Short mmCIF file of C-alpha atoms and ligand atoms in Angstrom, two decimals:
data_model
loop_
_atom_site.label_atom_id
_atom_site.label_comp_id
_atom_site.label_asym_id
_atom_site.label_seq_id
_atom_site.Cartn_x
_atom_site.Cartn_y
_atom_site.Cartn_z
CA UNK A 1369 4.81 -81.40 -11.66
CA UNK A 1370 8.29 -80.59 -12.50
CA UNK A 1371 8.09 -79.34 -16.07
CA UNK A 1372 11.13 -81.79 -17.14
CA UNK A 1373 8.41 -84.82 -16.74
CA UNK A 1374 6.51 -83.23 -19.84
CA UNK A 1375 8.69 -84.96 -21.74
CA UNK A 1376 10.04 -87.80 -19.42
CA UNK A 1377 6.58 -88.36 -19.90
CA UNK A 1378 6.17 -88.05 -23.90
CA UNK A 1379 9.31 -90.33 -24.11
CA UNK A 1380 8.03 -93.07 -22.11
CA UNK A 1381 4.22 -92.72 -23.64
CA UNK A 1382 2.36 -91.82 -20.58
CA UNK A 1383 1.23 -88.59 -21.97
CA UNK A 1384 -0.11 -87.67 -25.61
CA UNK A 1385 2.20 -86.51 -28.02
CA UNK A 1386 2.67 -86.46 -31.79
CA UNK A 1387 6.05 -88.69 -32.15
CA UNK A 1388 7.24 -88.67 -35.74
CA UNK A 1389 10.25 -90.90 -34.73
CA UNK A 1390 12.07 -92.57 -31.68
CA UNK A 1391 14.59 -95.03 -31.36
CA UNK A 1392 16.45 -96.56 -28.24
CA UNK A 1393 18.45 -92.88 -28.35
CA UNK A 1394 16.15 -90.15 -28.75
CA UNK A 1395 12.68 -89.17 -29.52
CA UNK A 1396 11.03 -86.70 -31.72
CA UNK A 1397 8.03 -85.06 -31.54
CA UNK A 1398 5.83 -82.42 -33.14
CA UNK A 1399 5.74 -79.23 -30.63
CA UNK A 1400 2.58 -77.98 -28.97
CA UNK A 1401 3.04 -74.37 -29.83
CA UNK A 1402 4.34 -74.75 -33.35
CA UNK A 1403 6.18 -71.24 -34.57
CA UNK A 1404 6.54 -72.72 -38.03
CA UNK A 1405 4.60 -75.27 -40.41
CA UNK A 1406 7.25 -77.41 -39.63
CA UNK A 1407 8.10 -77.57 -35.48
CA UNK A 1408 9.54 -80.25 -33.62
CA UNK A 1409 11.43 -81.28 -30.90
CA UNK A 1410 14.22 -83.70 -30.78
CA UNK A 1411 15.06 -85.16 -27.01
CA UNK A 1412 17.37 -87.64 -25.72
CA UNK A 1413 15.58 -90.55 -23.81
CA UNK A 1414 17.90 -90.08 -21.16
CA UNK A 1415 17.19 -87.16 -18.70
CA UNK A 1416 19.73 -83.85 -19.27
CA UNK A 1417 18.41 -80.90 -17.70
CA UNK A 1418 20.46 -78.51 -20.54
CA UNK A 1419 23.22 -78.19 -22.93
CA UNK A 1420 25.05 -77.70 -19.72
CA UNK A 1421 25.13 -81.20 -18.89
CA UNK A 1422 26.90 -82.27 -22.17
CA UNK A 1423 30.41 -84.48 -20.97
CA UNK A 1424 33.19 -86.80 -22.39
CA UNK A 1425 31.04 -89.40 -21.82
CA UNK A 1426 27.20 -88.39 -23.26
CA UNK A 1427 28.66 -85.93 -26.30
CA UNK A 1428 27.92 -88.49 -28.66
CA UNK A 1429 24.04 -88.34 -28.16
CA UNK A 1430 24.40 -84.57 -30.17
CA UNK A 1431 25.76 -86.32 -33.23
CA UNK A 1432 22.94 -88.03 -33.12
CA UNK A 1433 20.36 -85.78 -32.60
CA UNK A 1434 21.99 -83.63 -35.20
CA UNK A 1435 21.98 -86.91 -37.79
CA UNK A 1436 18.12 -87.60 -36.73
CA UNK A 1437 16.95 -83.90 -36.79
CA UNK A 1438 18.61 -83.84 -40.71
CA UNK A 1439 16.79 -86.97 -41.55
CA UNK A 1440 13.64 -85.82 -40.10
CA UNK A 1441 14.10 -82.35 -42.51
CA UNK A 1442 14.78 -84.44 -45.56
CA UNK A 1443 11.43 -86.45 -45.01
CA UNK A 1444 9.49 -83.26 -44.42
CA UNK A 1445 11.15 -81.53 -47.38
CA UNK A 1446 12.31 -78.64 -46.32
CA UNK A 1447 16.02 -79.68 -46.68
CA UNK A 1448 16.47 -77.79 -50.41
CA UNK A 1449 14.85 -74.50 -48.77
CA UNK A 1450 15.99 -74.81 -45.95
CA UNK A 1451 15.76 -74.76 -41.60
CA UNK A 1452 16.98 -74.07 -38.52
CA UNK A 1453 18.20 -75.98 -35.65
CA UNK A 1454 17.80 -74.14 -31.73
CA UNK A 1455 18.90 -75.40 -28.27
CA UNK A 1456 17.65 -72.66 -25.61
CA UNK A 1457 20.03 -72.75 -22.59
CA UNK A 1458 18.89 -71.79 -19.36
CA UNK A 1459 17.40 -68.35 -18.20
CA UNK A 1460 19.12 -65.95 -20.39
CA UNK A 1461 18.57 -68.55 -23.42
CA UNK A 1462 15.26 -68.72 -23.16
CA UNK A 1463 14.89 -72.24 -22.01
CA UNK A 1464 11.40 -73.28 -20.28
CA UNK A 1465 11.40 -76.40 -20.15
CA UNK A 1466 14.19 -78.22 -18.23
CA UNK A 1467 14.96 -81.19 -20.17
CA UNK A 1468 17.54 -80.40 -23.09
CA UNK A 1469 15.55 -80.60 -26.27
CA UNK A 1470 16.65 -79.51 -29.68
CA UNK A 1471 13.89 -77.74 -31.67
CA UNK A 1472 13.68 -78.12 -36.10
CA UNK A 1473 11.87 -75.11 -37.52
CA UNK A 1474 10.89 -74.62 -41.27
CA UNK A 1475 8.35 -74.83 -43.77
CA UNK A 1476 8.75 -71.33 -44.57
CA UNK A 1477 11.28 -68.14 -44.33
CA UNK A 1478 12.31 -67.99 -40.68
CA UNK A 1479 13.03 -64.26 -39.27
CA UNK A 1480 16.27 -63.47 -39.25
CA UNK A 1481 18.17 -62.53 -35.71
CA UNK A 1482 20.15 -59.69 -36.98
P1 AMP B 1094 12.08 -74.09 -24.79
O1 AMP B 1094 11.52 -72.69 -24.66
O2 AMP B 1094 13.31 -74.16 -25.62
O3 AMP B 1094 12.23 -74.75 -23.44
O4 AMP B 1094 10.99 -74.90 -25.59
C1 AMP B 1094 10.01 -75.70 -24.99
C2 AMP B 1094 9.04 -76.09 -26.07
O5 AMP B 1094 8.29 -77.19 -25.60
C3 AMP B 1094 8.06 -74.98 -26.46
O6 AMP B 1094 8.19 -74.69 -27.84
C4 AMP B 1094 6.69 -75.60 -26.13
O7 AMP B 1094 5.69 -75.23 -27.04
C5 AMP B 1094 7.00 -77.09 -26.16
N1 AMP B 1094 6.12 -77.94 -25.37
C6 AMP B 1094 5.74 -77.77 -24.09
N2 AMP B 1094 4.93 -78.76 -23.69
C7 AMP B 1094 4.80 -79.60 -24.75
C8 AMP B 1094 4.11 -80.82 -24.98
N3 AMP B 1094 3.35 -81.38 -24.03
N4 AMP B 1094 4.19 -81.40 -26.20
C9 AMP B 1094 4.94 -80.83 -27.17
N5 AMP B 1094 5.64 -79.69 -27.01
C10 AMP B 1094 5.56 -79.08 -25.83
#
């Protein structure tokens, strides 16, 4: 199975998965592998491979992940002390799975990249 249907898959209910939200846009779920209390992944529910695939025409669906992932924080509390928002890109970027997917990480102090 192409590793992009994980979460074709998720999206369309066909497969378990912890959704905390979804509307006719996007869907969010809580991630597998957590690496913080708080870990979940925001996805369009149209298929993009990457950040790559972002045009004139689709850009609006990151305002809106952006706008979801914020409201999802707020309802989880960590909004006062804060999170962080990742998009992996491709090889170098540490992407695995090839369906863009924004991941929301708190819940307690994240480790610093410098
Ligand atoms: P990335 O490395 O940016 O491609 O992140 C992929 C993420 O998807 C990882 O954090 C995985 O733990 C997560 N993941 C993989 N399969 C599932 C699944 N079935 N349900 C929820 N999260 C998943």
């Amino acid at each position: 199975m192409q590793n992009q249907l994980i979460f074709e898959n998720i999206i369309k209910k066909k497969i378990p998965a912890n959704i905390v939200y979804q509307d006719e846009k996007i869907t969010a779920f809580k991630d597998i592998q957590p690496k913080a209390p708080i870990h979940i992944l925001i996805v369009p529910n149209f298929f993009m491979a990457s950040l790559n695939d972002i045009n004139k025409e689709n850009k609006w669906i990151m305002a809106h992940m952006f706008y979801i992932a914020v409201k999802i924080a707020k309802k989880n509390k960590i909004n006062e002390e804060g999170y962080r928002i990742i998009i992996n890109c491709n090889k170098n970027g540490g992407q695995e799975i090839n369906y863009l997917h924004m991941h929301l990480l708190g819940g307690e102090k994240l480790k610093s990249f410098s």
